[in-house]
Coordinates of C-alpha atoms in Angstrom, one line a residue:
M225 CA -6.2 49.3 57.9
N226 CA -6.7 45.7 58.6
I227 CA -8.7 43.2 56.5
R228 CA -11.7 43.4 58.7
Q229 CA -11.9 47.2 58.3
K230 CA -11.3 46.8 54.6
M231 CA -14.1 44.3 54.3
I232 CA -16.4 46.6 56.3
A233 CA -15.4 49.6 54.1
C234 CA -16.0 47.5 51.0
G235 CA -19.5 46.5 52.3
A236 CA -20.2 50.1 53.3
I237 CA -19.1 51.3 49.8
S238 CA -21.2 48.6 48.2
V239 CA -24.2 49.7 50.3
I240 CA -23.6 53.3 49.4
A241 CA -23.3 52.4 45.7
A242 CA -26.5 50.4 45.9
A243 CA -28.2 53.3 47.7
L244 CA -26.9 55.7 45.0
L245 CA -28.2 53.5 42.3
G246 CA -31.5 53.2 44.1
G247 CA -31.6 57.0 44.5
V248 CA -30.9 57.5 40.8
G249 CA -33.5 54.9 39.9
Y250 CA -36.0 56.5 42.3
W251 CA -35.3 59.9 40.8
G252 CA -35.8 58.6 37.3
Q253 CA -38.9 56.8 38.3
M254 CA -40.3 60.0 39.9
R255 CA -39.4 62.0 36.8
L256 CA -41.0 59.4 34.6
A257 CA -44.1 59.4 36.8
E258 CA -44.2 63.2 36.4
V259 CA -43.8 62.9 32.7
L260 CA -46.5 60.2 32.5
A261 CA -48.8 62.3 34.6
A262 CA -48.2 65.3 32.4
S263 CA -48.6 63.2 29.3
E264 CA -51.9 61.8 30.7
V265 CA -53.1 65.4 31.3
S266 CA -52.0 66.4 27.9
V267 CA -53.7 63.4 26.3
S268 CA -56.9 64.1 28.3
A269 CA -56.8 67.8 27.3
L270 CA -56.2 66.9 23.7
R271 CA -58.9 64.3 23.7
N272 CA -61.4 66.7 25.3
H273 CA -60.3 69.4 22.8
L274 CA -60.8 67.1 19.8
E275 CA -64.2 66.0 21.2
G276 CA -65.1 69.7 21.7
D277 CA -64.0 70.4 18.2
M278 CA -66.4 67.6 17.1
M279 CA -69.1 69.3 19.2
H280 CA -68.2 72.6 17.3
D281 CA -69.0 70.9 14.1
A282 CA -72.0 69.1 15.6
L283 CA -73.5 72.4 16.6
R284 CA -73.2 73.6 13.0
A285 CA -74.7 70.4 11.9
D286 CA -77.6 71.0 14.3
V287 CA -78.2 74.4 12.8
L288 CA -78.1 72.9 9.2
A289 CA -80.5 70.2 10.4
A290 CA -82.9 72.9 11.6
F291 CA -83.0 74.2 8.0
V292 CA -83.7 70.8 6.7
A293 CA -86.6 70.1 9.0
Q294 CA -90.1 70.7 7.6
P295 CA -92.1 73.5 9.1
G296 CA -94.6 72.0 11.5
D297 CA -92.6 68.9 12.1
T298 CA -92.5 69.0 15.8
D299 CA -90.6 65.9 16.3
A300 CA -87.8 67.0 14.0
A301 CA -87.8 70.4 15.7
N302 CA -87.6 68.8 19.1
Q303 CA -84.8 66.5 18.0
V304 CA -82.9 69.4 16.6
R305 CA -83.3 71.3 19.8
A306 CA -82.4 68.3 21.9
D307 CA -79.2 67.6 19.9
L308 CA -78.3 71.3 20.1
A309 CA -78.8 71.3 23.9
E310 CA -76.8 68.0 24.2
H311 CA -74.0 69.2 22.0
S312 CA -73.8 72.6 23.6
E313 CA -73.7 71.1 27.1
R314 CA -71.1 68.6 26.1
F315 CA -69.0 71.2 24.4
Q316 CA -69.1 73.4 27.5
R317 CA -68.4 70.5 29.8
L318 CA -65.4 69.4 27.8
L319 CA -64.1 73.0 27.8
A320 CA -64.7 73.2 31.6
D321 CA -62.8 69.9 32.0
N322 CA -59.8 71.2 30.2
A323 CA -60.0 74.4 32.2
S324 CA -59.8 72.3 35.4
L325 CA -56.7 70.3 34.2
P326 CA -53.2 71.4 35.3
L327 CA -52.2 72.9 32.0
N328 CA -49.7 75.7 31.3
Q329 CA -50.7 79.3 31.4
D330 CA -50.9 79.8 27.7
I331 CA -53.4 76.9 27.3
R332 CA -55.4 78.2 30.3
T333 CA -55.5 81.7 28.7
A334 CA -56.5 80.2 25.4
I335 CA -59.3 78.2 27.1
A336 CA -60.4 81.4 28.8
D337 CA -60.5 83.3 25.5
L338 CA -62.5 80.4 24.0
E339 CA -65.3 80.4 26.5
P340 CA -66.9 83.8 25.4
A341 CA -66.6 82.7 21.7
L342 CA -68.3 79.4 22.7
V343 CA -71.1 81.1 24.6
S344 CA -71.6 83.4 21.6
Y345 CA -71.5 80.5 19.2
I346 CA -74.1 78.5 21.2
R347 CA -76.3 81.6 21.5
E348 CA -76.2 82.2 17.8
A349 CA -76.9 78.6 17.1
N350 CA -80.0 78.6 19.4
S351 CA -81.2 81.8 17.8
I352 CA -80.8 80.7 14.2
I353 CA -82.4 77.3 14.9
D354 CA -85.4 79.0 16.5
Q355 CA -85.7 81.2 13.4
A356 CA -85.0 78.3 11.0
L357 CA -87.8 76.2 12.5
A358 CA -90.1 79.2 12.3
D359 CA -89.0 81.0 9.2
P360 CA -86.2 79.4 7.3
Q361 CA -85.9 82.3 4.9
A362 CA -85.3 84.8 7.6
A363 CA -82.9 82.5 9.4
R364 CA -80.8 82.2 6.2
A365 CA -80.3 85.9 6.4
K366 CA -78.5 85.4 9.7
M367 CA -76.3 82.6 8.6
A368 CA -73.5 84.9 7.7
E369 CA -73.4 86.1 11.3
F370 CA -73.5 82.5 12.5
T371 CA -70.8 81.6 10.1
R372 CA -68.6 84.4 11.5
S373 CA -69.2 83.1 15.0
F374 CA -68.4 79.6 13.8
E375 CA -65.1 80.7 12.1
D376 CA -64.1 82.8 15.1
L377 CA -64.7 79.8 17.4
E378 CA -62.8 77.6 14.9
E379 CA -59.9 80.0 14.8
K380 CA -59.7 80.1 18.6
N381 CA -60.1 76.3 18.6
E382 CA -57.2 75.9 16.2
T383 CA -55.1 78.2 18.4
L384 CA -56.0 76.0 21.4
S385 CA -55.2 72.9 19.3
E386 CA -51.8 74.2 18.4
L387 CA -51.1 75.0 22.1
L388 CA -52.3 71.5 23.2
E389 CA -50.3 69.8 20.5
Q390 CA -47.2 71.9 21.4
N391 CA -47.8 71.0 25.0
A392 CA -48.0 67.3 24.1
A393 CA -44.8 67.7 22.0
D394 CA -43.1 69.4 24.9
I395 CA -44.2 66.7 27.3
R396 CA -43.0 64.0 24.9
Q397 CA -39.7 65.8 24.5
G398 CA -39.4 66.3 28.2
G399 CA -40.2 62.7 28.8
A400 CA -37.6 61.6 26.3
V401 CA -35.1 64.0 28.0
T402 CA -36.1 62.6 31.4
I403 CA -35.7 59.0 30.2
S404 CA -32.4 59.9 28.6
Q405 CA -31.2 61.6 31.8
A406 CA -32.4 58.8 34.0
T407 CA -30.8 56.3 31.6
W408 CA -27.5 58.2 31.6
L409 CA -27.6 58.7 35.3
M410 CA -28.3 55.0 35.8
L411 CA -25.5 54.1 33.5
A412 CA -23.1 56.6 35.1
G413 CA -24.1 55.3 38.6
I414 CA -23.6 51.7 37.4
L415 CA -20.3 52.7 35.8
L416 CA -19.3 54.5 39.0
V417 CA -20.3 51.6 41.2
C418 CA -18.4 49.2 38.9
L419 CA -15.4 51.5 39.0
L420 CA -15.5 51.7 42.8
L421 CA -16.0 47.9 43.1
G422 CA -13.2 47.4 40.6
L423 CA -10.9 49.7 42.6
L424 CA -11.9 48.0 45.8
T425 CA -11.4 44.6 44.3
S426 CA -8.0 45.6 42.9
H427 CA -7.1 47.1 46.2
L428 CA -8.2 44.0 48.1
M429 CA -6.3 41.7 45.6
K430 CA -3.3 43.9 46.0
T431 CA -3.4 44.2 49.7
V432 CA -4.9 40.8 50.6
L433 CA -4.9 38.2 47.9
R434 CA -1.4 39.0 46.5
P435 CA 0.3 38.9 50.0
L436 CA -1.8 35.7 50.7
G437 CA -0.6 34.2 47.4
K438 CA 3.0 35.0 48.3
T439 CA 2.5 33.6 51.7
I440 CA 1.0 30.4 50.3
A441 CA 3.9 30.1 47.9
V442 CA 6.4 30.5 50.8
A443 CA 4.4 28.0 52.9
R444 CA 4.5 25.5 50.1
A445 CA 8.3 26.1 49.7
I446 CA 8.7 25.5 53.5
A447 CA 6.5 22.4 53.2
Q448 CA 8.9 21.2 50.5
G449 CA 11.9 21.8 52.8
N450 CA 13.1 25.2 51.3
L451 CA 13.7 27.6 54.2
R452 CA 15.6 30.2 52.1
S453 CA 12.6 32.0 50.6
A454 CA 12.6 35.6 51.7
I455 CA 9.3 36.9 53.2
Q456 CA 8.6 40.6 52.7
I457 CA 6.1 42.2 55.1
E458 CA 4.0 44.4 52.9
S459 CA 1.3 45.6 55.3
N460 CA 0.3 45.8 59.0
D461 CA -3.0 44.0 58.5
E462 CA -3.9 40.4 59.1
A463 CA -2.0 39.4 56.0
G464 CA 1.1 41.2 57.2
Q465 CA 0.7 39.6 60.6
L466 CA 0.4 36.2 58.9
Q467 CA 3.5 36.9 56.9
Q468 CA 5.4 38.0 60.0
S469 CA 4.2 34.9 61.9
L470 CA 5.3 32.7 58.9
A471 CA 8.7 34.5 58.8
D472 CA 9.1 33.9 62.5
M473 CA 8.2 30.2 62.0
Q474 CA 10.6 30.0 59.1
N475 CA 13.4 31.5 61.2
Y476 CA 12.6 29.2 64.1
L477 CA 12.5 26.2 61.8
R478 CA 15.8 27.3 60.2
Q479 CA 17.5 27.6 63.6
M480 CA 16.0 24.3 64.7
I481 CA 17.1 22.5 61.5
E482 CA 20.6 24.0 61.9
T483 CA 20.7 22.8 65.5
I484 CA 19.4 19.4 64.5
R485 CA 21.9 19.2 61.7
H486 CA 24.8 20.3 63.9
E487 CA 23.7 17.9 66.7
S488 CA 23.2 15.0 64.1
E489 CA 26.7 15.7 62.8
Q490 CA 28.1 15.5 66.4
L491 CA 25.9 12.5 67.0
Q492 CA 27.3 10.8 63.9
S493 CA 30.8 11.7 64.8
T494 CA 30.3 10.5 68.4
A495 CA 28.7 7.3 67.1
Q496 CA 31.6 6.7 64.8
H497 CA 34.1 7.4 67.6
L498 CA 32.1 5.2 69.9
S499 CA 32.0 2.5 67.3
G500 CA 35.8 2.8 66.8
A501 CA 36.3 2.9 70.6
S502 CA 34.0 -0.1 71.0
Q503 CA 36.0 -2.1 68.4
S504 CA 39.2 -1.1 70.1
I505 CA 37.7 -2.2 73.5
V506 CA 36.5 -5.4 71.9
H507 CA 40.0 -6.0 70.7
S508 CA 41.5 -5.0 74.1
S509 CA 39.0 -7.2 75.9
R510 CA 39.9 -10.2 73.7
E511 CA 43.6 -9.5 74.4
E512 CA 42.7 -9.1 78.1
S513 CA 40.8 -12.4 78.0
D514 CA 43.8 -14.1 76.3
N515 CA 46.2 -12.5 78.9
A516 CA 43.9 -13.7 81.7
T517 CA 43.9 -17.2 80.2
S518 CA 47.7 -17.0 79.9
M519 CA 47.9 -15.7 83.4
A520 CA 45.8 -18.6 84.6
A521 CA 48.1 -21.1 82.8
A522 CA 51.1 -19.3 84.3
M523 CA 49.5 -19.5 87.8
E524 CA 49.0 -23.2 87.3
Q525 CA 52.6 -23.5 86.3
M526 CA 53.6 -21.4 89.3
I527 CA 51.5 -23.7 91.6
Q528 CA 53.3 -26.7 90.2
N529 CA 56.6 -24.9 90.7
I530 CA 55.7 -24.0 94.3
A531 CA 54.8 -27.7 94.8
Q532 CA 58.2 -28.6 93.6
I533 CA 59.8 -26.0 95.8
A534 CA 57.8 -27.5 98.8
D535 CA 59.2 -30.9 97.9
H536 CA 62.7 -29.5 97.7
A537 CA 62.2 -27.8 101.0
R538 CA 61.1 -31.1 102.6
N539 CA 64.2 -32.7 101.1
A540 CA 66.3 -29.9 102.5
Q541 CA 64.6 -30.4 105.9
D542 CA 65.4 -34.1 105.8
I543 CA 69.0 -33.3 104.8
S544 CA 69.2 -30.8 107.7
S545 CA 68.0 -33.5 110.0
Q546 CA 70.5 -35.9 108.6
S547 CA 73.2 -33.2 109.0
E548 CA 72.2 -32.8 112.6
Q549 CA 72.4 -36.5 113.2
L550 CA 75.8 -36.6 111.4
A551 CA 77.0 -33.7 113.5
S552 CA 76.0 -35.7 116.6
S553 CA 77.8 -38.7 115.3
G554 CA 80.8 -36.5 114.5
G555 CA 80.9 -35.3 118.1
Q556 CA 80.9 -38.8 119.4
V557 CA 83.6 -39.7 117.0
I558 CA 85.7 -36.8 118.2
L559 CA 85.2 -38.0 121.8
G560 CA 86.7 -41.2 120.7
V561 CA 89.2 -39.7 118.3
V562 CA 92.0 -41.2 120.2
D563 CA 90.5 -44.6 119.6
G564 CA 89.8 -44.2 116.0
M565 CA 91.4 -41.4 114.0
S566 CA 90.8 -43.4 110.9
R567 CA 87.1 -43.5 111.6
I568 CA 87.2 -39.7 112.2
S569 CA 88.8 -39.3 108.9
E570 CA 86.0 -41.3 107.3
A571 CA 83.3 -39.6 109.3
V572 CA 84.8 -36.2 108.3
N573 CA 84.8 -37.3 104.7
E574 CA 81.2 -38.4 105.0
S575 CA 80.3 -35.1 106.7
S576 CA 82.2 -33.2 104.0
D577 CA 80.2 -35.1 101.3
T578 CA 76.9 -34.4 103.2
I579 CA 77.7 -30.7 103.6
T580 CA 78.6 -30.5 100.0
A581 CA 75.3 -32.1 99.1
L582 CA 73.6 -29.6 101.4
G583 CA 75.4 -26.8 99.5
Q584 CA 74.1 -28.2 96.3
S585 CA 70.6 -28.4 97.7
S586 CA 71.0 -24.8 98.8
E587 CA 72.0 -23.8 95.3
E588 CA 68.9 -25.6 94.0
I589 CA 66.7 -23.9 96.6
H590 CA 68.3 -20.6 95.5
S591 CA 67.4 -21.3 91.9
I592 CA 63.9 -22.2 92.8
I593 CA 63.5 -19.0 94.8
Q594 CA 64.7 -17.0 91.8
V595 CA 62.0 -18.8 89.7
I596 CA 59.4 -17.9 92.3
N597 CA 60.7 -14.3 92.4
S598 CA 60.4 -14.1 88.6
I599 CA 57.0 -15.5 88.7
A600 CA 56.0 -13.0 91.4
E601 CA 57.3 -10.1 89.2
Q602 CA 55.5 -11.4 86.2
T603 CA 52.4 -11.8 88.3
N604 CA 52.8 -8.2 89.5
L605 CA 53.2 -7.0 85.9
L606 CA 50.1 -9.0 84.7
A607 CA 48.1 -7.6 87.7
L608 CA 49.3 -4.1 86.8
N609 CA 48.2 -4.6 83.1
A610 CA 44.9 -6.0 84.3
A611 CA 44.3 -2.9 86.5
I612 CA 45.1 -0.6 83.6
E613 CA 42.7 -2.5 81.3
A614 CA 40.1 -2.4 84.1
A615 CA 40.5 1.3 84.4
R616 CA 40.0 1.6 80.6
A617 CA 36.8 -0.5 80.9
G618 CA 35.3 2.0 83.4
E619 CA 32.4 0.9 85.5
A620 CA 32.3 -2.6 83.9
G621 CA 36.0 -3.2 85.0
R622 CA 35.7 -2.1 88.6
G623 CA 35.4 -5.7 90.0
F624 CA 38.2 -6.7 87.7
A625 CA 40.4 -3.9 89.1
V626 CA 39.8 -5.1 92.6
V627 CA 40.8 -8.6 91.7
A628 CA 43.9 -7.3 89.9
D629 CA 44.8 -5.2 92.9
E630 CA 44.5 -8.3 95.1
V631 CA 46.7 -10.3 92.7
R632 CA 49.3 -7.5 92.7
N633 CA 49.3 -7.5 96.5
L634 CA 49.7 -11.3 96.6
A635 CA 52.5 -11.0 94.0
A636 CA 54.2 -8.4 96.2
R637 CA 53.9 -10.6 99.2
T638 CA 55.3 -13.5 97.2
A639 CA 58.2 -11.3 96.1
Q640 CA 58.8 -10.3 99.7
S641 CA 58.7 -13.9 100.9
T642 CA 61.1 -15.0 98.2
Q643 CA 63.5 -12.2 99.2
E644 CA 63.3 -13.5 102.8
I645 CA 63.9 -17.1 101.7
T646 CA 66.7 -15.9 99.5
G647 CA 68.4 -14.3 102.5
M648 CA 68.0 -17.4 104.5
I649 CA 69.3 -19.6 101.7
E650 CA 72.3 -17.2 101.4
R651 CA 73.0 -17.7 105.1
I652 CA 72.6 -21.5 104.6
R653 CA 75.0 -21.3 101.7
N654 CA 77.5 -19.4 103.7
S655 CA 77.2 -21.8 106.6
T656 CA 77.5 -24.8 104.3
A657 CA 80.5 -23.2 102.6
Q658 CA 82.1 -22.6 105.9
A659 CA 81.3 -26.2 106.9
V660 CA 82.7 -27.5 103.7
N661 CA 85.9 -25.4 104.2
S662 CA 86.1 -26.6 107.8
M663 CA 85.6 -30.2 106.8
Q664 CA 88.2 -29.9 104.1
A665 CA 90.5 -28.3 106.7
G666 CA 89.7 -31.1 109.0
V667 CA 90.4 -33.7 106.4
T668 CA 93.8 -32.1 105.6
R669 CA 94.6 -31.7 109.3
V670 CA 93.2 -35.0 110.6
N671 CA 96.8 -36.2 110.8
D672 CA 97.8 -33.2 112.9
G673 CA 96.5 -34.7 116.0
V674 CA 94.2 -34.1 118.8
N675 CA 94.1 -30.4 118.5
L676 CA 93.0 -30.6 115.0
A677 CA 90.4 -33.2 116.2
R678 CA 89.2 -30.8 118.9
Q679 CA 89.0 -28.1 116.3
A680 CA 87.1 -30.5 114.1
G681 CA 84.8 -31.2 117.1
E682 CA 84.1 -27.5 117.5
S683 CA 83.5 -27.2 113.8
I684 CA 81.1 -30.1 113.9
S685 CA 79.4 -28.4 116.8
E686 CA 79.0 -25.3 114.7
I687 CA 77.9 -27.5 111.8
R688 CA 75.3 -29.0 114.1
G689 CA 74.1 -25.6 115.1
G690 CA 74.0 -24.4 111.5
A691 CA 72.2 -27.6 110.6
Q692 CA 69.6 -26.9 113.3
R693 CA 69.2 -23.4 112.1
A694 CA 69.1 -24.6 108.5
A695 CA 66.4 -27.1 109.5
S696 CA 64.5 -24.3 111.2
V697 CA 64.8 -22.0 108.2
V698 CA 63.9 -24.8 105.8
E699 CA 60.9 -25.6 108.0
E700 CA 59.9 -21.9 107.8
I701 CA 60.5 -22.0 104.1
S702 CA 58.2 -25.1 103.8
H703 CA 55.5 -23.3 105.8
T704 CA 55.8 -20.2 103.7
I705 CA 55.7 -22.2 100.5
G706 CA 52.5 -23.9 101.8
E707 CA 51.0 -20.5 102.4
Q708 CA 52.3 -19.3 99.0
S709 CA 50.6 -22.4 97.4
K710 CA 47.3 -21.5 99.0
A711 CA 47.7 -17.9 97.9
S712 CA 48.6 -19.1 94.5
S713 CA 45.5 -21.3 94.4
E714 CA 43.4 -18.3 95.4
V715 CA 45.2 -16.2 92.8
A716 CA 44.5 -18.9 90.2
Q717 CA 40.8 -18.8 91.1
R718 CA 40.7 -15.0 90.9
V719 CA 42.5 -15.1 87.5
E720 CA 39.9 -17.6 86.3
Q721 CA 37.2 -15.2 87.5
I722 CA 39.1 -12.4 85.7
A723 CA 39.1 -14.5 82.5
R724 CA 35.4 -15.1 82.8
M725 CA 34.7 -11.4 83.5
S726 CA 36.9 -10.5 80.5
Q727 CA 34.8 -12.8 78.4
Q728 CA 31.6 -11.2 79.7
N729 CA 33.2 -7.7 79.2
S730 CA 34.1 -8.8 75.7
Q731 CA 30.5 -9.8 75.0
T732 CA 29.1 -6.6 76.6
V733 CA 31.5 -4.5 74.6
G734 CA 30.5 -6.4 71.5
E735 CA 26.9 -5.5 72.2
L736 CA 28.0 -1.9 72.8
A737 CA 29.8 -1.9 69.4
A738 CA 26.6 -3.2 67.7
A739 CA 24.6 -0.5 69.5
A740 CA 27.2 2.1 68.4
Q741 CA 26.8 0.9 64.8
R742 CA 23.1 1.2 65.0
L743 CA 23.5 4.6 66.5
D744 CA 25.7 5.6 63.6
S745 CA 23.1 4.3 61.2
V746 CA 20.4 6.3 63.0
A747 CA 22.7 9.4 62.9
R748 CA 23.3 9.0 59.2
S749 CA 19.5 8.6 58.6
M750 CA 18.9 11.7 60.7
Q751 CA 21.6 13.6 58.7
N752 CA 20.0 12.6 55.4
S753 CA 16.6 13.7 56.6
V754 CA 18.0 17.1 57.8
L755 CA 19.8 17.6 54.5
Q756 CA 16.5 17.7 52.7
F757 CA 15.9 21.1 54.2
Q758 CA 17.6 24.1 52.5
T759 CA 18.7 26.7 55.0

């Protein structure tokens, strides 16, 4: 039964109880009305009887008044007769009135027995008054018979009086019993209604107010953050449905708080991890910026070294030109070897010195090329580190990765060019070594004659060709070094861009670290808020 049905039942029972009390009151009122009507009849009958008893004595007084009246006193006689007639009529009327009242059968029988005695008594009174007014002495002789009629009527009158008094007493007793019954019924009805209302109130408190009180206590506990209170479903009515809904809400809140707590813990852990990673990225970005700055300085140094290499290449080109000129002069000398062996010896010595200088220049060029190769390898390593750091930086380092890749390609091209130059220089060194050996052989054999001079001429021709090739190679080296210088300048610009991007990345990552710290603070605050709930 739901609360609505219980309330309807309570109202219906209250109406029934009120109707019951009204019925009991109506029954008591009707009984009291009956008792009052009976009492009124009894009082009227008793009053009429008392008045009739007075008329009984009044008739006797009228008879005695007739004896007192003087003979011949017409007025007194008329007055006596008038009083007698009035009292007789009144006595009979009162008796008739009582006979017409709804009295019990005993009283009605007593009234019926009284009527003949009354008629006889009135007749005796009229007779004795007539005689007393005419002959008082003769009338006195009949007084004994009149007295017997009087006493007989009085006896019957007393019997009727006893019956009327008993009837009044019975009516009074019945009225008291009726009042007592009505009172007890009313009290019993009130007690029954109070008992029913008490049981209904107790039932409603047990089935409605008590579950509502428990529900309110649980709701207050939930409002204070306690989600551990057990909710017992005690009925299937609206209170039970409310408890079930509150239990469902408690379970949902518990699951939601557990989810928020778990996610806040994950958020806090992620924020701490992100903060640590941001700090690490800031440190790495600073190192990357420093490395980029160092790389820029190294590129400046490499550009200066390349400029020096270009200068040396130009010197080598000049030396190669001079070697070619000297070789031409040597050929002319050999053509006139017969005329001046001594000048050949001197020319050979000068050529030997020149070729020796060329070998030294080749050694210097070789050293420079090794420096360039080292710089290219270092540039390649720096570009590789930059690409790795760019990959770690993610989307923010994509442009930096492209620049690092271009730097690595340029470093590879530089390494390849230096290897080619190294090969050329090695050939130059071999040629110059051969030339030196040939010149030394020519110096030692200059005294051997024309054959040795011819051999020296051939050697000089070879030297001339080698010098030309050396000049060509040196020219190519100079051109390559010019391109390398341009590429190095571009690399330096890109490295400067990388340094600026590294600084920007460092600033961005610093902002990211600050945001991660704020996120960690928010996660801690959320965690503290969630911990207020007891699940």
